[in-house]
Short mmCIF file of C-alpha atoms in Angstrom, two decimals:
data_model
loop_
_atom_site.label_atom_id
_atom_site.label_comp_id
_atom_site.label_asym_id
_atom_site.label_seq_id
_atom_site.Cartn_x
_atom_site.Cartn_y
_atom_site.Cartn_z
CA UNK C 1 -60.17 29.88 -57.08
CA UNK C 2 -61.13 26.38 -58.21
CA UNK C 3 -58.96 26.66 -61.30
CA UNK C 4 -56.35 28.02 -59.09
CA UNK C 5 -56.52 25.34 -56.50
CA UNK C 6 -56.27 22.80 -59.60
CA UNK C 7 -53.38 24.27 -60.93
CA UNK C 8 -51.68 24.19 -57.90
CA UNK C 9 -52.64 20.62 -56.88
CA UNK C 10 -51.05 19.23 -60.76
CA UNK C 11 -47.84 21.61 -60.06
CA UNK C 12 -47.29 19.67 -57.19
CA UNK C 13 -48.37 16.20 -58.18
CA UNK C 14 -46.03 16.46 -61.26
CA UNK C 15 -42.71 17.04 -58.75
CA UNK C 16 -44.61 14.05 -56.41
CA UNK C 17 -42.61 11.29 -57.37
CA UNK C 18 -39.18 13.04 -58.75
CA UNK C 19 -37.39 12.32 -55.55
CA UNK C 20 -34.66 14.44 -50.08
CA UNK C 21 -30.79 13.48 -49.18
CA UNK C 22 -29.30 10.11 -49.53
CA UNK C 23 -27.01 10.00 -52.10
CA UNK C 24 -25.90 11.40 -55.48
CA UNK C 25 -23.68 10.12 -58.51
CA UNK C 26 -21.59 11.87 -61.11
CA UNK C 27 -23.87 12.55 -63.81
CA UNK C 28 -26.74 14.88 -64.52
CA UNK C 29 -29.05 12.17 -65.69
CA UNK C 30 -28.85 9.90 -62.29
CA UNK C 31 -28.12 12.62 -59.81
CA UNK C 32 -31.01 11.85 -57.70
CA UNK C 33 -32.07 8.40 -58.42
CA UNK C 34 -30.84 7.10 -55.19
CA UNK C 35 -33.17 9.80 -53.48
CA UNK C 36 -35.83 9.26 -50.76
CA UNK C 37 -39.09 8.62 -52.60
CA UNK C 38 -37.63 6.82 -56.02
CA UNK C 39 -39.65 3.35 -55.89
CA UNK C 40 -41.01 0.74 -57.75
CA UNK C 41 -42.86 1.02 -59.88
CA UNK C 42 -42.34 4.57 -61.41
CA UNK C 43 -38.67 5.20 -60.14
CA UNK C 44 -37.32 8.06 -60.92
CA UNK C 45 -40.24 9.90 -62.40
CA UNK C 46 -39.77 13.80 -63.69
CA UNK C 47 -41.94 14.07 -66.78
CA UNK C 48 -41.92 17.76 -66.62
CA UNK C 49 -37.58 17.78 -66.56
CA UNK C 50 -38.07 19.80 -63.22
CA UNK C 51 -34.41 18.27 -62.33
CA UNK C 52 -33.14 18.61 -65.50
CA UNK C 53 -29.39 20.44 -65.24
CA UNK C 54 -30.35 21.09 -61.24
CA UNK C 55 -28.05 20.80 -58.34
CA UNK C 56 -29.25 19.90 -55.04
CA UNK C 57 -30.24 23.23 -53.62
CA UNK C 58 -33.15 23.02 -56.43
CA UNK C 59 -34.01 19.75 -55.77
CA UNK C 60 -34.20 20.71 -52.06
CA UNK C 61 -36.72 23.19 -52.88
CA UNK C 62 -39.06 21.23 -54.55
CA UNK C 63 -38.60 18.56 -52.42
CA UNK C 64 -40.10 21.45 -49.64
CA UNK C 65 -42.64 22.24 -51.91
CA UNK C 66 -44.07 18.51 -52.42
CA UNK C 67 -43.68 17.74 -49.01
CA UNK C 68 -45.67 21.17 -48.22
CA UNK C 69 -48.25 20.61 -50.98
CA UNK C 70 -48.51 16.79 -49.46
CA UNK C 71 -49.15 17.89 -45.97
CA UNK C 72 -52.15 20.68 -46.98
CA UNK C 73 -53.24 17.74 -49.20
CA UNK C 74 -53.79 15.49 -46.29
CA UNK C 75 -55.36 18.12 -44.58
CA UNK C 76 -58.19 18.84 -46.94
CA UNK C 77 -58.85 15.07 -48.12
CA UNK C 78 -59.41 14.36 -43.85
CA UNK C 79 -61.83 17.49 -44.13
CA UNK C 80 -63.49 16.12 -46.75
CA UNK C 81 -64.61 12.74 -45.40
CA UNK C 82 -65.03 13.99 -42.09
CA UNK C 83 -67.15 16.85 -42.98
CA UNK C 84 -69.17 14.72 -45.57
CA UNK C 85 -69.66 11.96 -42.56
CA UNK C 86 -71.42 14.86 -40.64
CA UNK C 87 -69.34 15.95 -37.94
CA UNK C 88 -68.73 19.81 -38.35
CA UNK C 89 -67.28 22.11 -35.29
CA UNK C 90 -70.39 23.02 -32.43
CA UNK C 91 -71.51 26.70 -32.19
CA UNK C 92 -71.88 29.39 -34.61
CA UNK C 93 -69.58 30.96 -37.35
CA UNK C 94 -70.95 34.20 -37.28
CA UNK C 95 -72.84 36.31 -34.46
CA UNK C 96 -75.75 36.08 -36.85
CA UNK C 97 -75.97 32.85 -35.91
CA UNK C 98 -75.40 30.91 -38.81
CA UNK C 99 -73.79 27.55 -37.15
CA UNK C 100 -70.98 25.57 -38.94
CA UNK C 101 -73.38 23.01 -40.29
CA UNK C 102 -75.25 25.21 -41.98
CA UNK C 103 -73.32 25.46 -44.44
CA UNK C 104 -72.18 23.19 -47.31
CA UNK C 105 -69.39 20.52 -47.84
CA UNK C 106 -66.19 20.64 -50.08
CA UNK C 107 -65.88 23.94 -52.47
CA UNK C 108 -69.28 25.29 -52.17
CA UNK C 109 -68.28 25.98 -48.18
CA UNK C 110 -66.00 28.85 -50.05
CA UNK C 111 -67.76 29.51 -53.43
CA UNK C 112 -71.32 29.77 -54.23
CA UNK C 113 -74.41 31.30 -53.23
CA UNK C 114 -74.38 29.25 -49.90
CA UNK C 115 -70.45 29.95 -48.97
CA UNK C 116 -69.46 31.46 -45.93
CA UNK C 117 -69.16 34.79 -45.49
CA UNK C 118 -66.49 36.51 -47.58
CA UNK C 119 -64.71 37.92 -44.33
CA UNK C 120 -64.87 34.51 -42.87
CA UNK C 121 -62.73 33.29 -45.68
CA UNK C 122 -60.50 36.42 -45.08
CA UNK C 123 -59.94 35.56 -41.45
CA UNK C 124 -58.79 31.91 -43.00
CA UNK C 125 -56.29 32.94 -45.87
CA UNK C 126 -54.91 35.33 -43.20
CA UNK C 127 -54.41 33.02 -40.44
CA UNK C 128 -52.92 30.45 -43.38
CA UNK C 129 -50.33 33.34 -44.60
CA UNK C 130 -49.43 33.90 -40.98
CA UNK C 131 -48.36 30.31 -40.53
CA UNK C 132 -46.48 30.40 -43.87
CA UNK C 133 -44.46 33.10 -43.12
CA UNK C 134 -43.87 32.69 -39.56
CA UNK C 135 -44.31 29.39 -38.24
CA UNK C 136 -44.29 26.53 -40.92
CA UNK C 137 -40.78 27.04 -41.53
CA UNK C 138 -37.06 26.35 -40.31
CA UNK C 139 -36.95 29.52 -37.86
CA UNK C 140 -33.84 28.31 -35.92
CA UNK C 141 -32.12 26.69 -38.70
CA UNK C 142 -32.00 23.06 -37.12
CA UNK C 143 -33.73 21.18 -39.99
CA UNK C 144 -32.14 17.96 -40.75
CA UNK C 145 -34.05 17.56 -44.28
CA UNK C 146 -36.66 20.18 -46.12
CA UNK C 147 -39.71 20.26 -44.35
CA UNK C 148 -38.51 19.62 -40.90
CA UNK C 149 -40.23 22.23 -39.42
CA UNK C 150 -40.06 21.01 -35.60
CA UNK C 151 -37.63 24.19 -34.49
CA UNK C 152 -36.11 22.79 -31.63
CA UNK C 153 -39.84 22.54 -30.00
CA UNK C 154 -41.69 20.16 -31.23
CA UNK C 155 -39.91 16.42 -30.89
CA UNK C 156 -42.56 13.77 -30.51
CA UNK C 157 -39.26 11.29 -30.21
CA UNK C 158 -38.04 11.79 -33.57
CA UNK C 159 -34.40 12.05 -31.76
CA UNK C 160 -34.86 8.76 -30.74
CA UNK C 161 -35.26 7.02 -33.68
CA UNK C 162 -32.39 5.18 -35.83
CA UNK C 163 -31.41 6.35 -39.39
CA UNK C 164 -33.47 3.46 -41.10
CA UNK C 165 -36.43 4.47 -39.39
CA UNK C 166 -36.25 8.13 -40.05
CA UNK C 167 -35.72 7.32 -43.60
CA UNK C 168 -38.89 4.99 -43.20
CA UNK C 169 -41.01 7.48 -41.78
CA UNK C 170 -40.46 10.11 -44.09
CA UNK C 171 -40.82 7.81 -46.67
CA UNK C 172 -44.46 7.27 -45.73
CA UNK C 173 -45.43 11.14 -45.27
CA UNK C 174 -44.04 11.42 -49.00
CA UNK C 175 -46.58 8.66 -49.88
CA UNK C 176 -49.10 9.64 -48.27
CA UNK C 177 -49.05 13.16 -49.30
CA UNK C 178 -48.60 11.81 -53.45
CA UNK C 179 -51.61 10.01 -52.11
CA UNK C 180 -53.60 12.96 -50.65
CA UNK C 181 -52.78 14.94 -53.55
CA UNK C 182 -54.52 12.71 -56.37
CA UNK C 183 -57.43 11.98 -53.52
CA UNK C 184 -58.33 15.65 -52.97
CA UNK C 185 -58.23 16.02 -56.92
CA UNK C 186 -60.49 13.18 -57.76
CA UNK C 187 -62.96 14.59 -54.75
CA UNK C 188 -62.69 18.04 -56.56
CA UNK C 189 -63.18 17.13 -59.82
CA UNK C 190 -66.32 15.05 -58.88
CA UNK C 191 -67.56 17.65 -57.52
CA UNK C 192 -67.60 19.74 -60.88
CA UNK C 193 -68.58 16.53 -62.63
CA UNK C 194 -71.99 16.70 -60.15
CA UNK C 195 -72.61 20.51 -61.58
CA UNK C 196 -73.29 18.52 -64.94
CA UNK C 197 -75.17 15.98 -63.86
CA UNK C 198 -72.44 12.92 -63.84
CA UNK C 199 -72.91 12.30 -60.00
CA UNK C 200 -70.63 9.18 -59.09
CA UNK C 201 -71.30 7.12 -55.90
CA UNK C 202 -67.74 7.25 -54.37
CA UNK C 203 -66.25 4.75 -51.74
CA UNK C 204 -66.70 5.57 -47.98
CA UNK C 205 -67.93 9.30 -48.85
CA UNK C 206 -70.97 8.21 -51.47
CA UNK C 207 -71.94 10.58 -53.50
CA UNK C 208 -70.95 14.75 -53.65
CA UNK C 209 -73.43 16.71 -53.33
#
């Protein structure tokens, strides 16, 4: 699962910063340099040639899928800290009484002799695949840009915003994702580096254990 998770997390990070809709030219090699997210000082970065030869219902995808990977991202990095700062949910996880602090921080939580309990971690990939495939998505097809996921519901004055600030906005959940997506991989590969002894005292967290 950790190899997995890894795997995922560089699949994403290498589409991070190869750019969602503002504007095009003629030719294949700066077809989306004018795109949301191209910026000092990388630019238009595609190492990989993801957007080699692609036309913009490609690049739409993986703009969905770095803007998805972004979003998780900043989910598990806020986990992290605020887990590792000591503040877990009250009550138990199980009716055996084991309560949510009991357990460990970061991976161990879902692999290791002290993980939850394998049909707690069910109950979580199945609640995850639910949203996938029926929530976080453009149900009523009203998106204005991949990854608007609001549906005609959910608003929070986005309607009342100019252009320039939309395009500002979104700019900043596409950096902060890129961001959340290198944080959550340092925090998991210093956790691996503690399993040989190399235990580094990190900012803000301190050290993984």
């Amino acid at each position: 699962m950790y190899k997995l998770a890894i795997a995922a997390l560089l699949a994403g990070s290498a589409a991070a910063f190869a750019p969602a809709q503002v504007g095009q030219s003629s030719t294949a090699l700066n077809a989306f340099e004018g795109e949301l997210g191209v910026q000092p000082p990388l630019g238009f970065f595609d190492p990989l040639g993801l957007l080699a030869d692609a036309d913009q219902e490609r690049f739409d995808r993986l703009r969905y899928v770095e803007l998805k990977h972004g979003r998780i991202c900043q989910l598990a990095f806020l986990g992290q800290i605020i887990t590792r700062a000591g503040i877990h949910l009250p009550g138990d996880i199980d009716y055996s009484g084991d309560s949510f602090d009991s357990f460990p921080n970061g991976l161990a939580a879902i692999n290791g002799p002290n993980a939850i309990p394998q049909e707690g971690l069910l109950q979580m990939v199945f609640f995850v695949g639910l949203l996938e495939i029926f929530v976080m998505k453009d149900v009523t097809g009203e998106a204005e840009f991949p990854g608007d996921f609001r549906n005609g519901a959910l608003d929070f004055g986005w309607d009342t915003f100019d252009e320039e600030t939309k395009l500002q906005k979104r700019g900043i959940e596409l950096n902060n994702g890129r961001a959340a997506m290198m944080g959550i991989l340092g925090l998991m590969v210093h956790e691996k580096l503690n399993e040989i002894g190399m235990v580094a005292d990190l900012p803000i967290i301190g050290a993984l254990q």
